Short mmCIF file of C-alpha atoms in Angstrom, two decimals:
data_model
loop_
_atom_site.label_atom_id
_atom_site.label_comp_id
_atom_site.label_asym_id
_atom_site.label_seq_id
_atom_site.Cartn_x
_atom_site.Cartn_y
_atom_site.Cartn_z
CA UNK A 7 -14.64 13.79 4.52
CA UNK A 8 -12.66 10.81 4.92
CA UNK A 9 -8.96 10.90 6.30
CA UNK A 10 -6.55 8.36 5.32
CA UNK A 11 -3.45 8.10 7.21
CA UNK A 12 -1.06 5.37 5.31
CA UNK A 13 2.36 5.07 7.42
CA UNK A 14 4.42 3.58 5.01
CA UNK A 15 7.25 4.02 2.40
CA UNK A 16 7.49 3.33 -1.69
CA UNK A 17 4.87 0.92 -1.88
CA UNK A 18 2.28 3.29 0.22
CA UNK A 19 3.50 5.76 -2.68
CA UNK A 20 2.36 3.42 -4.87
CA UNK A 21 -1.44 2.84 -3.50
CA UNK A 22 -2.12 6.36 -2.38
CA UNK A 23 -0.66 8.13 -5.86
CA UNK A 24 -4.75 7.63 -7.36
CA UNK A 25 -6.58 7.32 -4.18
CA UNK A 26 -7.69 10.87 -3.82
CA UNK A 27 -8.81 10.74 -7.53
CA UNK A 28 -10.83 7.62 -7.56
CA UNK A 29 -12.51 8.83 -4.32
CA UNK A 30 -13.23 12.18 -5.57
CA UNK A 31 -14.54 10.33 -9.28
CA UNK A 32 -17.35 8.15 -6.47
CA UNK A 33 -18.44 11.33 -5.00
CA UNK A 34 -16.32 10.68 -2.06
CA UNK A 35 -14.10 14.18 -0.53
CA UNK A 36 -11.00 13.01 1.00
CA UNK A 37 -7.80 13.56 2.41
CA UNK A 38 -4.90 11.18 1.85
CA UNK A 39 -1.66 11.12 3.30
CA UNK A 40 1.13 9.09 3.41
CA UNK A 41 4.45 9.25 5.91
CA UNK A 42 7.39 8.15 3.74
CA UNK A 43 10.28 6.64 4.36
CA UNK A 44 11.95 4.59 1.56
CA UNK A 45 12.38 0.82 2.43
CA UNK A 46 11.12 1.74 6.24
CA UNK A 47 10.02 -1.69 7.99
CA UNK A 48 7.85 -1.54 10.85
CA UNK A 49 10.92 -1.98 13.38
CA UNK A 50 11.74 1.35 12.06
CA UNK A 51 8.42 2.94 12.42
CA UNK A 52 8.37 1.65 15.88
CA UNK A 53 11.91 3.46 16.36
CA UNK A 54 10.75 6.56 15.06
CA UNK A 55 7.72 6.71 17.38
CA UNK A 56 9.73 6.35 20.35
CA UNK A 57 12.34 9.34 19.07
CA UNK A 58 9.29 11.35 17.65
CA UNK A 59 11.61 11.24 14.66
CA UNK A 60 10.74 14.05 11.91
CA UNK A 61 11.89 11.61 9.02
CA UNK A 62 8.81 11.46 6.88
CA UNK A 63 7.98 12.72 3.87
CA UNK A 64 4.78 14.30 4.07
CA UNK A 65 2.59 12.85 0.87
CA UNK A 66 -0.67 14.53 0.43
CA UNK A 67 -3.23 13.49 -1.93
CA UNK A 68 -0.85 11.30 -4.00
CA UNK A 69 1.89 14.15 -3.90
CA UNK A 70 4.88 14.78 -2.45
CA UNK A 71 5.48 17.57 -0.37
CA UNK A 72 8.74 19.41 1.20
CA UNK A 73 7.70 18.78 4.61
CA UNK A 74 9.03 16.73 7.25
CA UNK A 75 7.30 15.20 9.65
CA UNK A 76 6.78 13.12 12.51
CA UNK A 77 4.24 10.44 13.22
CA UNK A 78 3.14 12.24 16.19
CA UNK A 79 3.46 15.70 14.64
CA UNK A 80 0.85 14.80 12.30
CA UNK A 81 -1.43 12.73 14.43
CA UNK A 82 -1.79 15.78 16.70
CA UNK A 83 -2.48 18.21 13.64
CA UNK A 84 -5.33 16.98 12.99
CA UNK A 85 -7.93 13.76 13.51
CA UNK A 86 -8.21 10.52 11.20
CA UNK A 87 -10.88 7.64 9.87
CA UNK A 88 -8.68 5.11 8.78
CA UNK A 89 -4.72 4.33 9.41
CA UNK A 90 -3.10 1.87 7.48
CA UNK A 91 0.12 -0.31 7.94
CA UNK A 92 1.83 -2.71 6.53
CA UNK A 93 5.56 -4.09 6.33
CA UNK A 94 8.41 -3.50 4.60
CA UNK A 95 8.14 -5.53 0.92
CA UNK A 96 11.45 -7.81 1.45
CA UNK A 97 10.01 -8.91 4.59
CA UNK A 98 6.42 -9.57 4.48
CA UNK A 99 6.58 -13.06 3.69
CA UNK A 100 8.78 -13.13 7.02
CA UNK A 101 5.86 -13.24 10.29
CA UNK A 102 8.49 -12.85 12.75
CA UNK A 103 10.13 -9.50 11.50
CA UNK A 104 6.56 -7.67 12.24
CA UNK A 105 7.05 -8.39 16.39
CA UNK A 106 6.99 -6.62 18.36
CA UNK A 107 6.91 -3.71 16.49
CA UNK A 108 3.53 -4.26 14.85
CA UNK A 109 1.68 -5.08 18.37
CA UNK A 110 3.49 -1.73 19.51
CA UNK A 111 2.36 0.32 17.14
CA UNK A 112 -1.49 -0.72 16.78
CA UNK A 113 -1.30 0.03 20.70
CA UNK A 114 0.15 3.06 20.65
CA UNK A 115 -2.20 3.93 17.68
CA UNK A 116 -5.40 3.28 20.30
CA UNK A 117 -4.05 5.40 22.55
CA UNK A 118 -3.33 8.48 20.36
CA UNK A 119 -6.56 8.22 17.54
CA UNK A 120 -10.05 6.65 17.27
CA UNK A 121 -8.84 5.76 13.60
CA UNK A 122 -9.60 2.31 12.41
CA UNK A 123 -6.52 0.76 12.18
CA UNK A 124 -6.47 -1.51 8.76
CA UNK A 125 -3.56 -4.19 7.50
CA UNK A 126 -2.11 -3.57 3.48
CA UNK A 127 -1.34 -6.48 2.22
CA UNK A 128 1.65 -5.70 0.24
CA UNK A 129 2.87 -7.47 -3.03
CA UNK A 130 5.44 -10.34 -4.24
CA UNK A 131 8.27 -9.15 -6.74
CA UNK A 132 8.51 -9.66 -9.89
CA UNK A 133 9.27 -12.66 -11.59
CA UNK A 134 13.04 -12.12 -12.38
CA UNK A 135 13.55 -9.25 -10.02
CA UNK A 136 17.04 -7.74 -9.66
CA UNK A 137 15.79 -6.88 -5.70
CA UNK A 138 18.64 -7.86 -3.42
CA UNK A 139 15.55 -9.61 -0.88
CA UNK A 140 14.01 -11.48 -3.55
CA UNK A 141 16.91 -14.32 -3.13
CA UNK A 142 14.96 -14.72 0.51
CA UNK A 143 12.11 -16.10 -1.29
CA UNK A 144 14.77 -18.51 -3.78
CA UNK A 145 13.60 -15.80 -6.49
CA UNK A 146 10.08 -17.45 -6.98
CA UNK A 147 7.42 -14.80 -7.02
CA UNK A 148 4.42 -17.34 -6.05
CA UNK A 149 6.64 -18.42 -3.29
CA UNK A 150 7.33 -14.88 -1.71
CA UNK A 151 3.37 -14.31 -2.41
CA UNK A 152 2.26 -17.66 -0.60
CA UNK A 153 4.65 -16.52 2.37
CA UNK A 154 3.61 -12.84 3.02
CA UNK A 155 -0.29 -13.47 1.98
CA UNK A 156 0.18 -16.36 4.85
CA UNK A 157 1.85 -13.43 7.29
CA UNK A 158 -0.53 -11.00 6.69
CA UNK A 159 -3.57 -13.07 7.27
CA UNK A 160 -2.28 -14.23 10.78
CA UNK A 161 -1.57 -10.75 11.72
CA UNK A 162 -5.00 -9.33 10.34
CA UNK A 163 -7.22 -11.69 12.31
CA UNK A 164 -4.68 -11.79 15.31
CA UNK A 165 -5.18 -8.24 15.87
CA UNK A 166 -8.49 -8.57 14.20
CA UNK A 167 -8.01 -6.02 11.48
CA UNK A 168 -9.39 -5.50 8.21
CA UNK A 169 -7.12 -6.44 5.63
CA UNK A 170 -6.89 -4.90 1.66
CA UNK A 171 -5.45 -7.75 -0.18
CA UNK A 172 -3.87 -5.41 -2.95
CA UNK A 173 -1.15 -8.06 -3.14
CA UNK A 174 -3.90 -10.61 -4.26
CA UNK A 175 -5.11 -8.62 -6.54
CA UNK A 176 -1.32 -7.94 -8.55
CA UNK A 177 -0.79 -11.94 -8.27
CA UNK A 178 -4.21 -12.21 -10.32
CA UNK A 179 -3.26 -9.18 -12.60
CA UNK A 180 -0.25 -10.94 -13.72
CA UNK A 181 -1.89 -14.27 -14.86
CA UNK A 182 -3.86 -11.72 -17.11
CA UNK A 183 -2.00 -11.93 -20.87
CA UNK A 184 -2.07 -7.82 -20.68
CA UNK A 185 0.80 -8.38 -18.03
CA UNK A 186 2.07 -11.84 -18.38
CA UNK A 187 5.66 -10.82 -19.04
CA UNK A 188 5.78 -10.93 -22.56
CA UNK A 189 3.61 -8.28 -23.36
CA UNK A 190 4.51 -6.37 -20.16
CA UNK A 191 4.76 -6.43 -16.35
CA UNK A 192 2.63 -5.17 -13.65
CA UNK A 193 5.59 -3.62 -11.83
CA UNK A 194 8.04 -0.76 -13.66
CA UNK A 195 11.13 -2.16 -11.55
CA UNK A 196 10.84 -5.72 -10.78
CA UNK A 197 8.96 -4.34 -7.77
CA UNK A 198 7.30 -1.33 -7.65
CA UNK A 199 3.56 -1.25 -9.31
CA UNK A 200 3.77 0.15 -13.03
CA UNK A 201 2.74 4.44 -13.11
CA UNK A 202 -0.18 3.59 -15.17
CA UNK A 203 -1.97 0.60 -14.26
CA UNK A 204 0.13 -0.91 -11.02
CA UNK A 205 -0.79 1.88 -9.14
CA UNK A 206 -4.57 2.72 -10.19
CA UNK A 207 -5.18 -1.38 -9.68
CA UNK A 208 -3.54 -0.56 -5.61
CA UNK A 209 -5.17 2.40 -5.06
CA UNK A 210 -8.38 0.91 -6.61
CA UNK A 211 -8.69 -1.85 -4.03
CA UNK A 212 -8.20 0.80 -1.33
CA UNK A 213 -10.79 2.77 -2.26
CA UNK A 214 -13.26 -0.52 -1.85
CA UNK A 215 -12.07 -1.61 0.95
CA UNK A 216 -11.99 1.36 3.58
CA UNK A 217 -15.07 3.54 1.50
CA UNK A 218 -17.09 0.59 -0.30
CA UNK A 219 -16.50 2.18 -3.77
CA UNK A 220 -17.85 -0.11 -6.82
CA UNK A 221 -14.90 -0.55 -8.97
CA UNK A 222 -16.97 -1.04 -11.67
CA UNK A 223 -18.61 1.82 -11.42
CA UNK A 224 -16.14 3.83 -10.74
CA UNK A 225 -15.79 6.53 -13.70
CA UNK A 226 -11.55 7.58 -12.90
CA UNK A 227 -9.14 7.05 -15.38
CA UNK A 228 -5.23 7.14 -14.67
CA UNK A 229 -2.99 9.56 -15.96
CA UNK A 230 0.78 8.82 -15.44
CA UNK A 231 2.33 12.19 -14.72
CA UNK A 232 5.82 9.99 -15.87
CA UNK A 233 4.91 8.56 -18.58
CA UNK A 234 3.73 11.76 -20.47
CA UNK A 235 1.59 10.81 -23.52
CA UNK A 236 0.62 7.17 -22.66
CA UNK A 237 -3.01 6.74 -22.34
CA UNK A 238 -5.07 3.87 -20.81
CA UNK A 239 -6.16 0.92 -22.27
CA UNK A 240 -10.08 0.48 -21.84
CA UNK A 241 -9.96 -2.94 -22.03
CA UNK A 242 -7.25 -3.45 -19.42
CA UNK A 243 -9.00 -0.68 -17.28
CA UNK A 244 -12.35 -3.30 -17.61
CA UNK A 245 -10.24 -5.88 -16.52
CA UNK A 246 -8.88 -4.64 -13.30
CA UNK A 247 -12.06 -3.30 -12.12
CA UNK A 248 -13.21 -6.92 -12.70
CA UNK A 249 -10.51 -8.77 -10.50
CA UNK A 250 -10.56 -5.67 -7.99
CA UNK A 251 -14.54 -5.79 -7.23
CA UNK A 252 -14.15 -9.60 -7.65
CA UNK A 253 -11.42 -10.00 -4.76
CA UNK A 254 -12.32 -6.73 -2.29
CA UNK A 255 -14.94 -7.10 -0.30
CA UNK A 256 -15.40 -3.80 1.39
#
């Protein structure tokens, strides 16, 4: 079985709500979880460790639960392959808000789990996003993208981690006429991934990177609990399997 521990906020919401499924479509029994906190940045994480706060949500298999946890709490109830981390949206394009917090973390991390400890690359807003932190980026999506793919890299191959570059793959989904702006968007709020296809493209690239699934292969097909009635487009299915194999290299 492979364990996925994701502690994160929204946008691990986002990549872990069709992770389970996918896996379970390749063959592949799992157990994903994800500690939420809206908006929580890695300073905040790193707060929490040290007060063994129970603040998270506890998100199993792409569900929320009542239960609150802590970091620790969980990490002692039971063992993990994978953990995975990444910052706060409005400042990933920002290197210095990740220290020291990130360099704390991944150490305290080796201490308390053999888990491979893996980077998320999160995602730029989008273009014309009411988000109060997009003016840090002068409102220019490709700008905040160029910044926090730049940030992410640095911190990957300082702390020589494996990296899912699920914000590479959204840039490329938006150049794609399916979600160009006019016909619609790859985010539902300006900066959250879309129920339907934002968060099967995330969770898509996670499942190649940490268990080597071939999206093209790959036989899952969303189903937005939200958006009752709405059923996905083959063609733009096709097409995100495409950019997702083409970009993550497991």
């Amino acid at each position: 079985m492979l364990k996925v521990l994701t502690i994160g906020n929204s946008f691990g919401t986002d990549c872990n709500h069709y992770l389970h499924g996918i896996l379970k479509a390749a063959g592949i029994e799992s157990r994903t979880i994800n500690l939420y906190i809206g908006g929580c940045s890695l300073e905040r994480h790193w707060a929490n460790v040290e007060k063994n706060a129970r603040e998270y949500q506890y998100q199993l298999n792409g569900q929320a639960t009542e239960r609150a946890v802590s970091i620790e709490q969980v990490l002692q109830e039971e063992t993990f392959d994978v953990v995975v981390l990444h910052q706060v949206s409005g400042e990933s394009g920002w290197e210095m808000t990740f220290e020291p917090f990130l360099g704390r973390l991944i150490g305290w991390l080796k201490e308390k789990t053999g888990a491979r400890i893996v980077m998320n690359e999160t995602w730029a807003y989008e273009p014309g996003s009411p988000h109060e932190h997009f003016l840090r980026y002068n409102r220019d999506s490709a700008e905040m993208f160029s910044k926090l793919k730049a940030a992410y890299e640095h911190k990957a191959e300082e702390y020589q981690l494996p990296l899912i570059r699920t914000g590479e793959v959204v840039q490329k989904l938006r150049a794609l006429p399916y979600f160009d702006g006019t016909n619609g968007v790859i985010t539902r709020d300006g900066f959250h991934l879309s129920f339907l296809y934002g968060r099967y493209a995330a969770a898509l690239c996670w499942a190649r990177k940490l268990a080597g699934v071939n999206a093209l292969e790959n036989p899952f097909v969303p189903v937005a609990d939200f958006l009752p009635g709405e059923k996905a487009n083959p063609e733009i299915i096709s097409c995100i399997k495409a950019i997702v194999n083409k970009v993550i290299i497991p």
